[in-house]
């Protein structure tokens, strides 16, 4: 079963990477130009979102409408939190600032990791460092709250 | 300047959406790149094999695309410092914000999660403001 899950994730990850490459989102210059309405604006990213949602919205409805769960797992793993709190909004704001500074986001940088551009591993390493620091911060905040 | 590519971007986006739907249908998982990668940063998650396989497939994909004659542009017009600072902020933000454009933007909005609508609106707005400040106020 593990093997099937791995093969499935590999092939679907391939489809995801293909989408990132074909959509042009693998190119940070295109992403940054989307955010530069006052300058060299390139609206392509909005079309990527539109194309993705045009498939994901009806696709998810179909998948969740099945009486049985996923093919390779006993059940769907879905986020359980539903509050819009300071943590979510503050985190998303920091994310957006970093995205605007670097031009990369995780989903677009991973498919570019093998292409030989030095910028990609530098960005990915910085993201990993950020996640590790955020974990430590979160643990600290949690212990303060309970103390 | 980069070329506006409405059809390619729409089609590529549809593939990303299709990948999200398939990962839910087969593996029962959200196709958010950071959510998946988080389990690979020690302590390693028990279900790490599929988590490693997803990005591995994504890394191979551009080569498959090029092998069949596809091409794409790549230009990272930022300094090493911007990559490091930006990446670090992305890492902190994604952990507290609970997701990135693939997780919140396609998967979250795809299943109409209010949290994802809020996150996407926030990080989009922040990125617009950041790029405006960097390119037009500071003039970098």
Coordinates of N, CA and C in Angstrom, one line a residue, chain B:
Chain B
X1 N 10.4 43.0 -18.5 CA 9.1 42.6 -19.1 C 9.0 41.0 -19.2
X2 N 7.9 40.5 -19.0 CA 7.6 39.1 -19.3 C 6.3 39.1 -20.2
X3 N 6.2 38.1 -21.0 CA 5.1 38.0 -21.9 C 3.8 37.5 -21.1
X4 N 2.7 38.2 -21.4 CA 1.4 37.8 -20.9 C 1.0 36.5 -21.6
X5 N 0.8 35.4 -20.9 CA 0.5 34.1 -21.5 C -0.8 33.6 -21.0
X6 N -2.0 34.2 -21.4 CA -3.3 33.8 -20.8 C -3.6 32.3 -21.0
X7 N -3.4 31.8 -22.2 CA -3.8 30.4 -22.5 C -3.0 29.4 -21.8
X8 N -1.6 29.6 -21.9 CA -0.7 28.7 -21.3 C -0.9 28.7 -19.8
X9 N -1.1 29.9 -19.2 CA -1.3 30.0 -17.8 C -2.6 29.4 -17.3
X10 N -3.7 29.6 -18.1 CA -5.0 28.9 -17.8 C -4.8 27.4 -17.9
X11 N -4.2 26.9 -18.9 CA -4.0 25.5 -19.0 C -3.1 24.9 -17.9
X12 N -2.0 25.6 -17.7 CA -1.1 25.1 -16.6 C -1.8 25.2 -15.2
X13 N -2.6 26.2 -15.0 CA -3.4 26.3 -13.8 C -4.3 25.1 -13.7
X14 N -5.0 24.8 -14.8 CA -5.9 23.7 -14.8 C -5.2 22.4 -14.4
X15 N -4.0 22.2 -14.9 CA -3.2 21.0 -14.5 C -2.9 21.0 -13.0
X16 N -2.6 22.2 -12.4 CA -2.3 22.3 -11.0 C -3.6 21.9 -10.2
X17 N -4.8 22.4 -10.7 CA -6.0 22.1 -10.1 C -6.4 20.6 -10.2
X18 N -6.0 20.0 -11.3 CA -6.3 18.6 -11.6 C -5.4 17.8 -10.6
X19 N -4.2 18.2 -10.4 CA -3.3 17.5 -9.5 C -3.8 17.6 -8.1
X20 N -4.4 18.7 -7.7 CA -5.0 18.9 -6.4 C -6.1 17.9 -6.2
X21 N -7.0 17.8 -7.2 CA -8.1 16.9 -7.1 C -7.7 15.5 -7.0
X22 N -6.7 15.1 -7.9 CA -6.2 13.7 -7.9 C -5.6 13.3 -6.5
X23 N -4.8 14.2 -6.0 CA -4.1 13.9 -4.7 C -5.2 13.7 -3.6
X24 N -6.3 14.4 -3.7 CA -7.4 14.2 -2.7 C -8.0 12.9 -3.0
X25 N -8.3 12.6 -4.2 CA -9.1 11.4 -4.6 C -8.2 10.1 -4.3
X26 N -6.9 10.2 -4.5 CA -6.1 9.0 -4.3 C -5.5 8.9 -2.9
X27 N -4.8 10.0 -2.5 CA -4.0 10.0 -1.3 C -4.8 10.7 -0.1
X28 N -5.9 11.3 -0.5 CA -6.7 11.9 0.6 C -6.1 13.1 1.2
X29 N -5.2 13.8 0.4 CA -4.4 14.9 1.0 C -4.6 16.2 0.2
X30 N -4.4 17.3 0.9 CA -4.3 18.6 0.3 C -3.0 18.8 -0.4
X31 N -3.1 19.3 -1.6 CA -1.8 19.5 -2.4 C -1.2 20.8 -2.2
X32 N -0.9 21.1 -0.9 CA -0.2 22.3 -0.6 C 1.3 22.0 -0.4
X33 N 2.1 22.7 -1.2 CA 3.5 22.3 -1.2 C 4.2 22.4 0.2
X34 N 3.9 23.5 0.9 CA 4.5 23.6 2.2 C 4.0 22.6 3.2
X35 N 2.7 22.3 3.2 CA 2.1 21.3 4.1 C 2.8 20.0 3.9
X36 N 3.0 19.7 2.6 CA 3.7 18.4 2.3 C 5.1 18.4 2.8
X37 N 5.8 19.5 2.5 CA 7.3 19.5 2.8 C 7.5 19.6 4.3
X38 N 6.6 20.2 5.1 CA 6.8 20.4 6.5 C 7.1 19.0 7.2
X39 N 6.4 18.0 6.7 CA 6.6 16.6 7.3 C 8.0 16.0 6.9
X40 N 8.8 16.7 6.0 CA 10.1 16.2 5.7 C 11.2 17.0 6.5
X41 N 10.8 18.0 7.1 CA 11.8 18.8 8.0 C 11.7 18.1 9.3
X42 N 12.9 17.6 9.8 CA 12.9 16.9 11.1 C 12.1 17.6 12.2
X43 N 11.4 16.9 13.1 CA 11.2 15.4 13.1 C 10.4 14.9 11.9
X44 N 10.9 13.9 11.2 CA 10.3 13.3 10.0 C 9.0 12.8 10.3
X45 N 7.9 13.1 9.5 CA 6.6 12.6 9.7 C 6.6 11.1 9.4
X46 N 5.7 10.3 10.1 CA 5.7 8.9 9.9 C 5.3 8.5 8.4
X47 N 4.5 9.4 7.8 CA 4.1 9.2 6.4 C 5.0 9.9 5.4
X48 N 6.3 10.0 5.7 CA 7.2 10.7 4.8 C 7.4 10.2 3.4
X49 N 7.2 8.9 3.2 CA 7.5 8.4 1.8 C 6.7 9.2 0.7
X50 N 5.4 9.3 0.9 CA 4.6 10.0 -0.1 C 4.9 11.5 -0.2
X51 N 5.3 12.0 1.0 CA 5.6 13.4 1.1 C 6.9 13.7 0.3
X52 N 7.8 12.8 0.3 CA 9.1 12.9 -0.5 C 8.8 12.7 -2.0
X53 N 7.8 11.8 -2.3 CA 7.6 11.5 -3.7 C 6.9 12.6 -4.4
X54 N 6.0 13.4 -3.8 CA 5.3 14.5 -4.4 C 6.3 15.5 -5.0
X55 N 7.2 16.1 -4.1 CA 8.1 17.1 -4.7 C 9.1 16.5 -5.7
X56 N 9.4 15.2 -5.5 CA 10.4 14.5 -6.4 C 9.7 14.5 -7.8
X57 N 8.4 14.2 -7.9 CA 7.7 14.2 -9.2 C 7.7 15.6 -9.8
X58 N 7.5 16.6 -8.9 CA 7.5 18.0 -9.3 C 8.8 18.5 -9.9
X59 N 9.9 17.9 -9.3 CA 11.3 18.3 -9.8 C 11.6 17.7 -11.1
X60 N 11.1 16.5 -11.3 CA 11.3 15.8 -12.6 C 10.5 16.4 -13.7
X61 N 9.3 16.9 -13.4 CA 8.3 17.4 -14.4 C 8.9 18.4 -15.5
X62 N 9.6 19.4 -15.0 CA 10.1 20.4 -16.0 C 11.0 19.7 -17.1
X63 N 11.7 18.7 -16.7 CA 12.6 18.0 -17.6 C 11.8 17.2 -18.6
X64 N 10.7 16.6 -18.2 CA 9.8 15.9 -19.1 C 9.2 16.9 -20.1
X65 N 8.8 18.0 -19.6 CA 8.2 19.0 -20.4 C 9.2 19.5 -21.5
X66 N 10.5 19.7 -21.1 CA 11.5 20.1 -22.0 C 11.8 19.0 -23.0
X67 N 11.7 17.8 -22.6 CA 12.0 16.6 -23.4 C 11.0 16.5 -24.6
X68 N 9.8 16.9 -24.3 CA 8.8 16.8 -25.4 C 8.7 18.2 -26.1
X69 N 9.7 19.0 -25.9 CA 9.7 20.2 -26.8 C 9.2 21.5 -26.1
X70 N 8.8 21.4 -24.8 CA 8.2 22.5 -24.1 C 9.3 23.5 -23.7
X71 N 9.0 24.7 -23.5 CA 10.0 25.7 -23.0 C 9.3 26.7 -22.1
X72 N 10.1 27.3 -21.2 CA 9.6 28.3 -20.3 C 10.7 29.2 -20.0
X73 N 10.4 30.4 -19.5 CA 11.4 31.4 -19.2 C 11.7 31.3 -17.7
X74 N 12.9 31.7 -17.3 CA 13.3 31.7 -15.9 C 14.2 32.9 -15.7
X75 N 13.8 33.7 -14.8 CA 14.7 34.9 -14.4 C 14.3 35.3 -13.0
X76 N 15.3 35.3 -12.1 CA 15.1 35.7 -10.7 C 15.8 37.0 -10.6
X77 N 15.0 38.1 -10.8 CA 15.6 39.4 -10.8 C 15.8 40.0 -9.4
X78 N 16.3 39.3 -8.5 CA 16.4 39.8 -7.1 C 17.8 39.4 -6.6
X79 N 18.3 40.1 -5.5 CA 19.6 39.9 -5.0 C 19.6 38.7 -4.1
X80 N 20.8 38.2 -3.8 CA 20.9 37.0 -2.8 C 20.3 37.4 -1.5
X81 N 20.5 38.6 -1.0 CA 19.9 39.0 0.3 C 18.4 39.0 0.2
X82 N 17.8 39.4 -0.9 CA 16.3 39.3 -1.1 C 15.8 37.9 -1.1
X83 N 16.6 37.0 -1.7 CA 16.2 35.6 -1.7 C 16.2 35.0 -0.2
X84 N 17.2 35.4 0.5 CA 17.3 34.9 1.9 C 16.3 35.5 2.8
X85 N 16.2 36.8 2.8 CA 15.2 37.5 3.6 C 13.8 37.1 3.2
X86 N 13.5 37.1 1.9 CA 12.2 36.7 1.4 C 11.8 35.3 1.7
X87 N 12.8 34.4 1.5 CA 12.5 33.0 1.8 C 12.3 32.8 3.3
X88 N 13.0 33.5 4.1 CA 12.8 33.3 5.6 C 11.4 33.8 6.0
X89 N 11.0 34.9 5.5 CA 9.7 35.4 5.8 C 8.6 34.5 5.3
X90 N 8.8 33.9 4.1 CA 7.9 33.0 3.5 C 7.8 31.8 4.5
X91 N 8.9 31.3 5.0 CA 8.9 30.1 5.9 C 8.2 30.4 7.2
X92 N 8.4 31.6 7.8 CA 7.7 31.9 9.0 C 6.3 32.1 8.7
X93 N 5.9 32.8 7.7 CA 4.6 33.2 7.4 C 3.7 31.9 7.0
X94 N 4.3 31.0 6.3 CA 3.6 29.8 5.9 C 3.3 28.9 7.1
X95 N 4.2 29.0 8.1 CA 3.9 28.1 9.3 C 2.8 28.7 10.1
X96 N 2.8 30.0 10.3 CA 1.7 30.6 11.1 C 0.4 30.8 10.3
X97 N 0.6 31.0 9.0 CA -0.6 31.3 8.1 C -1.2 30.0 7.6
X98 N -0.5 28.8 7.9 CA -1.1 27.6 7.6 C -1.2 27.2 6.1
X99 N -0.4 27.8 5.3 CA -0.4 27.4 3.9 C 0.1 28.5 2.9
X100 N 0.3 28.0 1.7 CA 0.9 28.9 0.7 C -0.1 29.0 -0.5
X101 N 0.3 29.6 -1.6 CA -0.6 29.7 -2.7 C -1.2 28.4 -3.3
X102 N -0.4 27.3 -3.3 CA -1.0 26.0 -3.7 C -2.0 25.5 -2.7
X103 N -1.6 25.6 -1.4 CA -2.5 25.0 -0.4 C -3.8 25.8 -0.1
X104 N -3.6 27.1 0.1 CA -4.7 28.0 0.4 C -5.4 28.4 -0.9
X105 N -4.6 28.8 -1.9 CA -5.1 29.4 -3.1 C -5.9 28.5 -4.0
X106 N -5.4 27.3 -4.2 CA -6.1 26.3 -5.1 C -6.9 25.4 -4.3
X107 N -6.2 24.7 -3.3 CA -7.0 23.6 -2.5 C -8.0 24.3 -1.6
X108 N -7.5 25.3 -0.8 CA -8.4 25.9 0.2 C -9.6 26.6 -0.4
X109 N -9.4 27.4 -1.4 CA -10.5 28.1 -2.0 C -11.3 27.1 -2.8
X110 N -10.6 26.1 -3.4 CA -11.3 25.0 -4.1 C -12.3 24.3 -3.3
X111 N -12.1 24.2 -1.9 CA -13.1 23.6 -1.1 C -13.8 24.6 -0.2
X112 N -13.7 25.9 -0.7 CA -14.5 27.0 -0.1 C -14.2 27.2 1.4
X113 N -12.9 27.1 1.8 CA -12.6 27.3 3.2 C -12.5 28.8 3.5
X114 N -13.2 29.4 4.5 CA -13.2 30.8 4.8 C -11.8 31.2 5.2
X115 N -11.0 30.3 5.9 CA -9.7 30.6 6.3 C -8.8 30.9 5.1
X116 N -9.0 30.1 4.1 CA -8.2 30.2 2.9 C -8.5 31.5 2.1
X117 N -9.8 31.9 2.1 CA -10.1 33.1 1.4 C -9.4 34.3 2.1
X118 N -9.4 34.2 3.5 CA -8.8 35.3 4.3 C -7.3 35.3 4.0
X119 N -6.7 34.1 4.0 CA -5.2 34.0 3.8 C -4.8 34.5 2.4
X120 N -5.5 34.1 1.4 CA -5.2 34.5 0.0 C -5.3 36.0 -0.1
X121 N -6.4 36.5 0.4 CA -6.6 38.0 0.3 C -5.5 38.7 1.0
X122 N -5.1 38.2 2.1 CA -4.0 38.8 2.9 C -2.6 38.7 2.2
X123 N -2.3 37.5 1.8 CA -0.9 37.5 1.2 C -0.8 38.1 -0.2
X124 N -1.9 38.1 -0.9 CA -1.9 38.8 -2.2 C -1.8 40.3 -2.0
X125 N -2.6 40.9 -1.1 CA -2.5 42.3 -0.8 C -1.1 42.7 -0.3
X126 N -0.5 41.8 0.6 CA 0.8 42.1 1.1 C 1.9 42.1 0.0
X127 N 1.7 41.1 -0.9 CA 2.7 41.0 -2.0 C 2.6 42.2 -3.0
X128 N 1.3 42.7 -3.3 CA 1.1 43.9 -4.1 C 1.8 45.1 -3.5
X129 N 1.6 45.3 -2.2 CA 2.1 46.4 -1.5 C 3.7 46.3 -1.5
X130 N 4.2 45.1 -1.2 CA 5.6 44.9 -1.1 C 6.3 45.3 -2.4
X131 N 5.8 44.7 -3.5 CA 6.4 45.0 -4.8 C 6.3 46.4 -5.2
X132 N 5.2 47.1 -4.8 CA 5.0 48.5 -5.1 C 6.1 49.3 -4.4
X133 N 6.2 49.0 -3.1 CA 7.2 49.7 -2.3 C 8.6 49.5 -2.8
X134 N 9.0 48.2 -3.1 CA 10.3 47.9 -3.6 C 10.6 48.6 -5.0
X135 N 9.7 48.4 -5.9 CA 10.0 48.9 -7.2 C 9.7 50.4 -7.5
X136 N 8.7 50.9 -6.8 CA 8.3 52.3 -7.1 C 8.6 53.3 -6.0
X137 N 8.7 52.9 -4.8 CA 9.0 53.9 -3.7 C 10.5 53.9 -3.4
X138 N 11.1 52.6 -3.2 CA 12.5 52.5 -3.0 C 13.3 52.6 -4.4
X139 N 12.6 52.1 -5.4 CA 13.2 52.1 -6.7 C 14.3 51.1 -7.0
X140 N 14.2 50.0 -6.3 CA 15.2 48.9 -6.5 C 14.9 48.2 -7.8

